[in-house]
mmCIF file of C-alpha atoms in Angstrom:
data_model
loop_
_atom_site.group_PDB
_atom_site.id
_atom_site.type_symbol
_atom_site.label_atom_id
_atom_site.label_comp_id
_atom_site.label_asym_id
_atom_site.label_seq_id
_atom_site.Cartn_x
_atom_site.Cartn_y
_atom_site.Cartn_z
ATOM 1 C CA UNK A 1 -45.003 9.620 -108.163
ATOM 2 C CA UNK A 2 -43.356 6.983 -110.320
ATOM 3 C CA UNK A 3 -42.556 3.712 -108.750
ATOM 4 C CA UNK A 4 -39.034 3.413 -107.593
ATOM 5 C CA UNK A 5 -37.050 0.235 -108.464
ATOM 6 C CA UNK A 6 -35.067 -1.068 -105.476
ATOM 7 C CA UNK A 7 -31.385 -1.035 -106.432
ATOM 8 C CA UNK A 8 -29.907 -2.383 -103.047
ATOM 9 C CA UNK A 9 -30.278 -2.801 -99.378
ATOM 10 C CA UNK A 10 -27.249 -1.882 -97.230
ATOM 11 C CA UNK A 11 -26.135 -2.421 -93.673
ATOM 12 C CA UNK A 12 -22.933 -1.572 -91.642
ATOM 13 C CA UNK A 13 -20.215 -3.701 -90.102
ATOM 14 C CA UNK A 14 -18.232 -1.953 -87.365
ATOM 15 C CA UNK A 15 -14.969 -3.760 -87.941
ATOM 16 C CA UNK A 16 -13.695 -4.678 -91.432
ATOM 17 C CA UNK A 17 -12.144 -7.831 -90.018
ATOM 18 C CA UNK A 18 -15.713 -9.192 -89.623
ATOM 19 C CA UNK A 19 -16.866 -8.387 -93.226
ATOM 20 C CA UNK A 20 -15.430 -11.514 -94.951
ATOM 21 C CA UNK A 21 -17.337 -13.806 -92.576
ATOM 22 C CA UNK A 22 -20.564 -12.021 -93.250
ATOM 23 C CA UNK A 23 -19.997 -12.096 -97.021
ATOM 24 C CA UNK A 24 -19.209 -15.766 -96.745
ATOM 25 C CA UNK A 25 -22.501 -16.410 -94.744
ATOM 26 C CA UNK A 26 -24.489 -15.013 -97.741
ATOM 27 C CA UNK A 27 -22.494 -16.752 -100.335
ATOM 28 C CA UNK A 28 -22.725 -20.131 -98.647
ATOM 29 C CA UNK A 29 -26.195 -20.166 -97.337
ATOM 30 C CA UNK A 30 -28.046 -17.889 -99.699
ATOM 31 C CA UNK A 31 -25.920 -18.699 -102.951
ATOM 32 C CA UNK A 32 -25.248 -14.949 -103.225
ATOM 33 C CA UNK A 33 -23.412 -14.052 -106.319
ATOM 34 C CA UNK A 34 -20.780 -11.348 -106.245
ATOM 35 C CA UNK A 35 -21.182 -8.436 -108.667
ATOM 36 C CA UNK A 36 -18.345 -6.356 -107.404
ATOM 37 C CA UNK A 37 -16.110 -5.956 -104.409
ATOM 38 C CA UNK A 38 -14.568 -2.550 -103.494
ATOM 39 C CA UNK A 39 -11.251 -2.913 -101.596
ATOM 40 C CA UNK A 40 -8.683 -0.683 -100.259
ATOM 41 C CA UNK A 41 -5.369 -1.625 -101.848
ATOM 42 C CA UNK A 42 -2.188 0.144 -102.533
ATOM 43 C CA UNK A 43 -3.354 0.795 -106.012
ATOM 44 C CA UNK A 44 -6.589 2.269 -104.807
ATOM 45 C CA UNK A 45 -5.281 4.119 -101.841
ATOM 46 C CA UNK A 46 -4.821 7.372 -104.038
ATOM 47 C CA UNK A 47 -8.673 7.523 -104.307
ATOM 48 C CA UNK A 48 -9.027 7.754 -100.460
ATOM 49 C CA UNK A 49 -11.565 4.869 -100.410
ATOM 50 C CA UNK A 50 -13.051 4.909 -96.813
ATOM 51 C CA UNK A 51 -14.832 1.603 -96.925
ATOM 52 C CA UNK A 52 -14.802 -1.847 -98.223
ATOM 53 C CA UNK A 53 -17.872 -3.571 -99.478
ATOM 54 C CA UNK A 54 -19.072 -6.503 -101.580
ATOM 55 C CA UNK A 55 -22.220 -6.151 -103.849
ATOM 56 C CA UNK A 56 -24.063 -9.486 -103.629
ATOM 57 C CA UNK A 57 -27.033 -10.594 -105.496
ATOM 58 C CA UNK A 58 -29.617 -12.984 -104.204
ATOM 59 C CA UNK A 59 -32.272 -13.561 -106.933
ATOM 60 C CA UNK A 60 -33.159 -9.958 -107.893
ATOM 61 C CA UNK A 61 -32.004 -8.445 -104.622
ATOM 62 C CA UNK A 62 -28.690 -6.727 -104.128
ATOM 63 C CA UNK A 63 -27.401 -6.704 -100.518
ATOM 64 C CA UNK A 64 -24.230 -4.696 -99.438
ATOM 65 C CA UNK A 65 -22.695 -5.005 -96.125
ATOM 66 C CA UNK A 66 -20.260 -2.164 -95.723
ATOM 67 C CA UNK A 67 -17.358 -1.771 -93.339
ATOM 68 C CA UNK A 68 -15.073 1.216 -92.662
ATOM 69 C CA UNK A 69 -11.551 0.856 -94.188
ATOM 70 C CA UNK A 70 -8.494 3.066 -95.040
ATOM 71 C CA UNK A 71 -9.193 6.553 -93.932
ATOM 72 C CA UNK A 72 -12.729 5.361 -92.690
ATOM 73 C CA UNK A 73 -11.107 3.302 -89.928
ATOM 74 C CA UNK A 74 -9.986 6.435 -88.271
ATOM 75 C CA UNK A 75 -12.284 8.007 -85.694
ATOM 76 C CA UNK A 76 -13.558 11.307 -86.972
ATOM 77 C CA UNK A 77 -13.920 10.220 -90.519
ATOM 78 C CA UNK A 78 -17.625 10.975 -91.344
ATOM 79 C CA UNK A 79 -18.351 7.800 -93.315
ATOM 80 C CA UNK A 80 -16.571 5.535 -90.948
ATOM 81 C CA UNK A 81 -18.250 7.090 -87.870
ATOM 82 C CA UNK A 82 -21.636 6.654 -89.577
ATOM 83 C CA UNK A 83 -20.890 2.925 -90.207
ATOM 84 C CA UNK A 84 -19.792 2.366 -86.689
ATOM 85 C CA UNK A 85 -22.696 4.263 -85.265
ATOM 86 C CA UNK A 86 -25.124 2.171 -87.517
ATOM 87 C CA UNK A 87 -23.568 -1.176 -86.971
ATOM 88 C CA UNK A 88 -25.667 -2.349 -83.919
ATOM 89 C CA UNK A 89 -27.604 -5.616 -83.857
ATOM 90 C CA UNK A 90 -30.423 -5.685 -86.298
ATOM 91 C CA UNK A 91 -29.755 -2.118 -87.564
ATOM 92 C CA UNK A 92 -29.595 -1.422 -91.274
ATOM 93 C CA UNK A 93 -28.343 1.604 -93.232
ATOM 94 C CA UNK A 94 -30.999 1.910 -95.786
ATOM 95 C CA UNK A 95 -32.382 1.505 -99.309
ATOM 96 C CA UNK A 96 -31.180 2.681 -102.729
ATOM 97 C CA UNK A 97 -33.579 3.406 -105.699
ATOM 98 C CA UNK A 98 -32.803 3.776 -109.299
ATOM 99 C CA UNK A 99 -34.049 6.750 -111.332
ATOM 100 C CA UNK A 100 -33.699 7.817 -114.947
ATOM 101 C CA UNK A 101 -32.950 11.463 -114.395
ATOM 102 C CA UNK A 102 -31.487 12.571 -111.132
ATOM 103 C CA UNK A 103 -32.263 16.241 -111.596
ATOM 104 C CA UNK A 104 -35.927 15.347 -112.201
ATOM 105 C CA UNK A 105 -35.998 13.340 -109.126
ATOM 106 C CA UNK A 106 -34.305 16.154 -107.172
ATOM 107 C CA UNK A 107 -36.864 18.608 -108.226
ATOM 108 C CA UNK A 108 -39.724 16.164 -107.297
ATOM 109 C CA UNK A 109 -38.378 15.320 -103.827
ATOM 110 C CA UNK A 110 -37.688 19.000 -103.098
ATOM 111 C CA UNK A 111 -41.247 19.832 -104.064
ATOM 112 C CA UNK A 112 -42.376 17.553 -101.309
ATOM 113 C CA UNK A 113 -40.141 19.459 -98.891
ATOM 114 C CA UNK A 114 -37.421 16.782 -98.465
ATOM 115 C CA UNK A 115 -33.846 18.101 -97.748
ATOM 116 C CA UNK A 116 -31.369 16.415 -99.989
ATOM 117 C CA UNK A 117 -27.687 15.766 -99.314
ATOM 118 C CA UNK A 118 -25.055 15.303 -101.988
ATOM 119 C CA UNK A 119 -21.676 13.768 -101.347
ATOM 120 C CA UNK A 120 -18.884 15.798 -102.743
ATOM 121 C CA UNK A 121 -17.844 14.611 -106.183
ATOM 122 C CA UNK A 122 -20.931 12.460 -106.617
ATOM 123 C CA UNK A 123 -23.296 15.100 -107.576
ATOM 124 C CA UNK A 124 -24.081 13.491 -110.839
ATOM 125 C CA UNK A 125 -24.580 9.997 -109.280
ATOM 126 C CA UNK A 126 -26.915 10.096 -106.308
ATOM 127 C CA UNK A 127 -28.355 12.095 -103.558
ATOM 128 C CA UNK A 128 -29.452 11.071 -99.930
ATOM 129 C CA UNK A 129 -32.508 11.628 -97.819
ATOM 130 C CA UNK A 130 -31.301 11.341 -94.251
ATOM 131 C CA UNK A 131 -32.791 8.904 -91.756
ATOM 132 C CA UNK A 132 -34.435 11.594 -89.656
ATOM 133 C CA UNK A 133 -36.698 12.324 -92.597
ATOM 134 C CA UNK A 134 -37.662 8.769 -93.333
ATOM 135 C CA UNK A 135 -38.383 7.090 -90.004
ATOM 136 C CA UNK A 136 -34.944 5.842 -89.646
ATOM 137 C CA UNK A 137 -34.361 4.764 -93.240
ATOM 138 C CA UNK A 138 -31.414 6.344 -95.062
ATOM 139 C CA UNK A 139 -32.564 6.676 -98.633
ATOM 140 C CA UNK A 140 -30.193 6.911 -101.706
ATOM 141 C CA UNK A 141 -31.705 7.796 -105.011
ATOM 142 C CA UNK A 142 -29.142 6.988 -107.800
ATOM 143 C CA UNK A 143 -28.821 7.462 -111.581
ATOM 144 C CA UNK A 144 -26.968 5.036 -113.701
ATOM 145 C CA UNK A 145 -25.726 1.429 -112.878
ATOM 146 C CA UNK A 146 -24.192 -0.126 -110.047
ATOM 147 C CA UNK A 147 -20.735 -1.714 -110.748
ATOM 148 C CA UNK A 148 -21.101 -4.814 -112.784
ATOM 149 C CA UNK A 149 -24.787 -5.140 -111.800
ATOM 150 C CA UNK A 150 -25.643 -8.804 -112.750
ATOM 151 C CA UNK A 151 -29.422 -8.085 -112.900
ATOM 152 C CA UNK A 152 -28.714 -5.910 -115.991
ATOM 153 C CA UNK A 153 -26.722 -8.666 -117.839
ATOM 154 C CA UNK A 154 -28.292 -10.539 -120.732
ATOM 155 C CA UNK A 155 -29.613 -13.944 -119.675
ATOM 156 C CA UNK A 156 -29.957 -13.064 -116.041
ATOM 157 C CA UNK A 157 -32.178 -15.769 -114.422
ATOM 158 C CA UNK A 158 -33.161 -15.098 -110.761
ATOM 159 C CA UNK A 159 -35.590 -18.138 -111.045
ATOM 160 C CA UNK A 160 -32.485 -20.430 -110.354
ATOM 161 C CA UNK A 161 -32.816 -19.445 -106.636
ATOM 162 C CA UNK A 162 -36.362 -20.660 -106.799
ATOM 163 C CA UNK A 163 -35.751 -23.834 -108.700
ATOM 164 C CA UNK A 164 -32.228 -24.944 -108.012
ATOM 165 C CA UNK A 165 -31.235 -23.525 -104.591
ATOM 166 C CA UNK A 166 -32.044 -25.276 -101.369
ATOM 167 C CA UNK A 167 -33.786 -22.275 -99.850
ATOM 168 C CA UNK A 168 -36.104 -21.980 -102.820
ATOM 169 C CA UNK A 169 -36.139 -18.144 -102.793
ATOM 170 C CA UNK A 170 -38.691 -16.687 -105.023
ATOM 171 C CA UNK A 171 -37.728 -13.002 -104.384
ATOM 172 C CA UNK A 172 -37.911 -10.244 -101.901
ATOM 173 C CA UNK A 173 -41.302 -10.109 -100.288
ATOM 174 C CA UNK A 174 -40.781 -6.972 -98.081
ATOM 175 C CA UNK A 175 -38.581 -4.622 -96.119
ATOM 176 C CA UNK A 176 -39.760 -4.319 -92.528
ATOM 177 C CA UNK A 177 -39.819 -1.012 -90.656
ATOM 178 C CA UNK A 178 -40.018 -0.689 -87.024
ATOM 179 C CA UNK A 179 -42.657 1.999 -86.397
ATOM 180 C CA UNK A 180 -44.133 3.703 -83.316
ATOM 181 C CA UNK A 181 -47.151 5.119 -85.201
ATOM 182 C CA UNK A 182 -48.782 3.645 -88.266
ATOM 183 C CA UNK A 183 -50.610 6.861 -88.921
ATOM 184 C CA UNK A 184 -47.450 8.724 -89.138
ATOM 185 C CA UNK A 185 -46.091 6.115 -91.572
ATOM 186 C CA UNK A 186 -49.190 6.535 -93.712
ATOM 187 C CA UNK A 187 -48.638 10.307 -93.729
ATOM 188 C CA UNK A 188 -44.989 9.974 -94.730
ATOM 189 C CA UNK A 189 -44.980 7.071 -97.139
ATOM 190 C CA UNK A 190 -48.370 7.126 -98.814
ATOM 191 C CA UNK A 191 -48.642 11.001 -98.427
ATOM 192 C CA UNK A 192 -45.236 12.489 -99.077
ATOM 193 C CA UNK A 193 -43.482 9.706 -100.821
ATOM 194 C CA UNK A 194 -46.641 8.723 -102.875
ATOM 195 C CA UNK A 195 -46.383 4.948 -102.203
ATOM 196 C CA UNK A 196 -49.742 3.382 -102.442
ATOM 197 C CA UNK A 197 -50.875 1.473 -99.346
ATOM 198 C CA UNK A 198 -51.707 -2.020 -100.357
ATOM 199 C CA UNK A 199 -53.121 -3.342 -97.020
ATOM 200 C CA UNK A 200 -52.769 -3.976 -93.435
ATOM 201 C CA UNK A 201 -52.517 -6.995 -91.375
ATOM 202 C CA UNK A 202 -51.867 -8.476 -87.877
ATOM 203 C CA UNK A 203 -48.876 -10.738 -87.463
ATOM 204 C CA UNK A 204 -49.918 -13.796 -85.453
ATOM 205 C CA UNK A 205 -47.489 -14.693 -82.737
ATOM 206 C CA UNK A 206 -45.613 -11.346 -83.117
ATOM 207 C CA UNK A 207 -48.184 -9.132 -81.379
ATOM 208 C CA UNK A 208 -47.884 -6.353 -83.827
ATOM 209 C CA UNK A 209 -49.750 -4.851 -86.744
ATOM 210 C CA UNK A 210 -48.462 -3.809 -90.176
ATOM 211 C CA UNK A 211 -49.284 -1.248 -92.905
ATOM 212 C CA UNK A 212 -47.728 -2.104 -96.300
ATOM 213 C CA UNK A 213 -46.847 0.414 -98.962
ATOM 214 C CA UNK A 214 -45.781 -0.305 -102.551
ATOM 215 C CA UNK A 215 -42.369 1.384 -103.172
ATOM 216 C CA UNK A 216 -42.229 0.240 -106.706
ATOM 217 C CA UNK A 217 -41.107 -3.435 -107.138
ATOM 218 C CA UNK A 218 -40.846 -4.093 -103.373
ATOM 219 C CA UNK A 219 -43.099 -3.586 -100.271
ATOM 220 C CA UNK A 220 -42.235 -1.669 -97.221
ATOM 221 C CA UNK A 221 -44.173 -2.954 -94.245
ATOM 222 C CA UNK A 222 -44.370 -0.699 -91.262
ATOM 223 C CA UNK A 223 -44.792 -2.730 -88.151
ATOM 224 C CA UNK A 224 -46.100 -1.447 -84.844
ATOM 225 C CA UNK A 225 -45.243 -1.659 -81.880
ATOM 226 C CA UNK A 226 -41.563 -1.786 -82.841
ATOM 227 C CA UNK A 227 -39.250 -4.449 -81.407
ATOM 228 C CA UNK A 228 -37.637 -3.116 -78.226
ATOM 229 C CA UNK A 229 -34.779 -0.607 -78.878
ATOM 230 C CA UNK A 230 -35.138 -0.634 -82.600
ATOM 231 C CA UNK A 231 -35.956 1.978 -85.135
ATOM 232 C CA UNK A 232 -35.888 2.147 -88.899
ATOM 233 C CA UNK A 233 -35.340 -1.056 -90.896
ATOM 234 C CA UNK A 234 -35.691 -3.982 -88.638
ATOM 235 C CA UNK A 235 -35.543 -6.865 -91.152
ATOM 236 C CA UNK A 236 -36.275 -8.066 -94.660
ATOM 237 C CA UNK A 237 -38.430 -11.030 -95.792
ATOM 238 C CA UNK A 238 -37.749 -13.361 -98.682
ATOM 239 C CA UNK A 239 -40.685 -15.311 -100.181
ATOM 240 C CA UNK A 240 -39.784 -19.083 -100.610
ATOM 241 C CA UNK A 241 -41.396 -21.769 -102.567
ATOM 242 C CA UNK A 242 -42.087 -23.952 -99.580
ATOM 243 C CA UNK A 243 -41.639 -22.665 -96.074
ATOM 244 C CA UNK A 244 -41.581 -25.996 -94.391
ATOM 245 C CA UNK A 245 -38.844 -27.345 -96.640
ATOM 246 C CA UNK A 246 -36.845 -24.155 -95.946
ATOM 247 C CA UNK A 247 -37.366 -24.426 -92.335
ATOM 248 C CA UNK A 248 -36.200 -28.121 -92.457
ATOM 249 C CA UNK A 249 -33.044 -27.193 -94.342
ATOM 250 C CA UNK A 250 -32.092 -24.450 -92.042
ATOM 251 C CA UNK A 251 -32.649 -26.677 -89.055
ATOM 252 C CA UNK A 252 -30.448 -29.325 -90.698
ATOM 253 C CA UNK A 253 -27.652 -26.806 -90.995
ATOM 254 C CA UNK A 254 -27.883 -26.217 -87.225
ATOM 255 C CA UNK A 255 -29.569 -22.737 -87.199
ATOM 256 C CA UNK A 256 -31.926 -21.629 -84.446
ATOM 257 C CA UNK A 257 -35.083 -20.355 -85.863
ATOM 258 C CA UNK A 258 -37.815 -18.017 -84.515
ATOM 259 C CA UNK A 259 -41.467 -17.749 -85.810
ATOM 260 C CA UNK A 260 -43.364 -20.456 -87.629
ATOM 261 C CA UNK A 261 -43.623 -21.807 -91.214
ATOM 262 C CA UNK A 262 -47.337 -21.032 -91.064
ATOM 263 C CA UNK A 263 -46.611 -17.294 -91.285
ATOM 264 C CA UNK A 264 -43.041 -16.371 -91.310
ATOM 265 C CA UNK A 265 -39.689 -17.409 -89.602
ATOM 266 C CA UNK A 266 -36.165 -16.257 -89.262
ATOM 267 C CA UNK A 267 -32.689 -17.322 -88.304
ATOM 268 C CA UNK A 268 -31.949 -15.767 -84.834
ATOM 269 C CA UNK A 269 -29.856 -12.608 -85.503
ATOM 270 C CA UNK A 270 -26.935 -13.995 -83.442
ATOM 271 C CA UNK A 271 -26.332 -16.555 -86.222
ATOM 272 C CA UNK A 272 -27.106 -14.166 -89.078
ATOM 273 C CA UNK A 273 -24.354 -11.587 -88.400
ATOM 274 C CA UNK A 274 -26.800 -9.587 -86.426
ATOM 275 C CA UNK A 275 -29.686 -9.176 -88.915
ATOM 276 C CA UNK A 276 -33.297 -10.490 -88.917
ATOM 277 C CA UNK A 277 -33.824 -12.149 -92.306
ATOM 278 C CA UNK A 278 -37.377 -13.680 -92.633
ATOM 279 C CA UNK A 279 -38.718 -16.410 -94.907
ATOM 280 C CA UNK A 280 -42.355 -16.973 -95.767
ATOM 281 C CA UNK A 281 -44.397 -18.802 -98.518
ATOM 282 C CA UNK A 282 -47.454 -16.613 -97.852
ATOM 283 C CA UNK A 283 -48.220 -13.818 -100.243
ATOM 284 C CA UNK A 284 -50.518 -11.338 -98.315
ATOM 285 C CA UNK A 285 -53.604 -10.324 -100.051
ATOM 286 C CA UNK A 286 -53.137 -7.404 -102.251
ATOM 287 C CA UNK A 287 -49.424 -7.608 -102.395
ATOM 288 C CA UNK A 288 -47.512 -8.100 -105.693
ATOM 289 C CA UNK A 289 -45.507 -11.344 -106.315
ATOM 290 C CA UNK A 290 -41.835 -10.654 -105.879
ATOM 291 C CA UNK A 291 -40.145 -9.068 -108.884
ATOM 292 C CA UNK A 292 -37.694 -6.582 -109.925
ATOM 293 C CA UNK A 293 -37.931 -3.574 -112.288
ATOM 294 C CA UNK A 294 -34.191 -2.565 -111.937
ATOM 295 C CA UNK A 295 -33.988 -2.422 -115.722
ATOM 296 C CA UNK A 296 -36.611 0.236 -115.826
ATOM 297 C CA UNK A 297 -35.376 3.345 -113.810
ATOM 298 C CA UNK A 298 -38.174 5.617 -112.433
ATOM 299 C CA UNK A 299 -39.304 8.466 -114.490
ATOM 300 C CA UNK A 300 -40.389 11.645 -112.507
ATOM 301 C CA UNK A 301 -43.109 14.007 -113.705
ATOM 302 C CA UNK A 302 -42.251 17.670 -114.218
ATOM 303 C CA UNK A 303 -42.440 19.831 -111.192
ATOM 304 C CA UNK A 304 -44.457 23.011 -111.714
ATOM 305 C CA UNK A 305 -42.806 26.415 -110.881
ATOM 306 C CA UNK A 306 -45.333 26.975 -108.129
ATOM 307 C CA UNK A 307 -44.484 23.547 -106.536
ATOM 308 C CA UNK A 308 -40.717 24.433 -106.741
ATOM 309 C CA UNK A 309 -41.231 27.765 -105.321
ATOM 310 C CA UNK A 310 -43.257 26.413 -102.341
ATOM 311 C CA UNK A 311 -40.670 23.921 -101.616
ATOM 312 C CA UNK A 312 -37.921 26.683 -101.471
#
């Protein structure tokens, strides 16, 4: 399968009143730049927007906290209920990937026996693979561009997060997956998704092992045993220029940290709007350096008639 460029990482906020503080956290601490903010206003009410969200870019990574709003604030609204259900501590919605041809991607995923969901009216824009099919990760496969995607603009320079920002972020190192069974993860991600396994490791001090898969321009690391009570995505890790310097800066800002600069460390979720965001200056053996290929949407091979018939 073609490598899938990571378009964005999303998570839910149960109450829209909390969304502004979450956005401010990323803008202030991470230097996040806003690409687009979708708001429910009198002018947009006619479109029945059921959520509000800000598309924020840190380096080459787009982060989207999403909160129910408008009709989504009402109990019984499908999108609103999903967001409230997914808004627990250290729970994430999922990942979106960019493809060149949505119909070709549809045929390929169906040939691998995935059930695909299309939101009404968005059939030409994206489809979804539900969490139950991907170990708790909601996967969006999208065609086209995200609104005002800064990463596609001429002169975009993610290096400024590495060279000029106090955290020294070089890019997204990995997405972490809480996993009960690494063998099952290999069957799903290396087998059905076709993501090449690029290595395994033990995480000192965390008493868990990992199996890493190359999704395209980012790494998914399945970690077992999972943290108590967690399933699906359980964190993301940014590679930084100098872990000790990043640690010292965060401590000087009054953040409580877990882990160690020697391997990886994170702000406690209680101070990071309920999410585990790790930092490390270690590039594990066999892993690619952080980068983005968002400008090069994935191309899918043609699916034979036999494969399509087998999937049906």
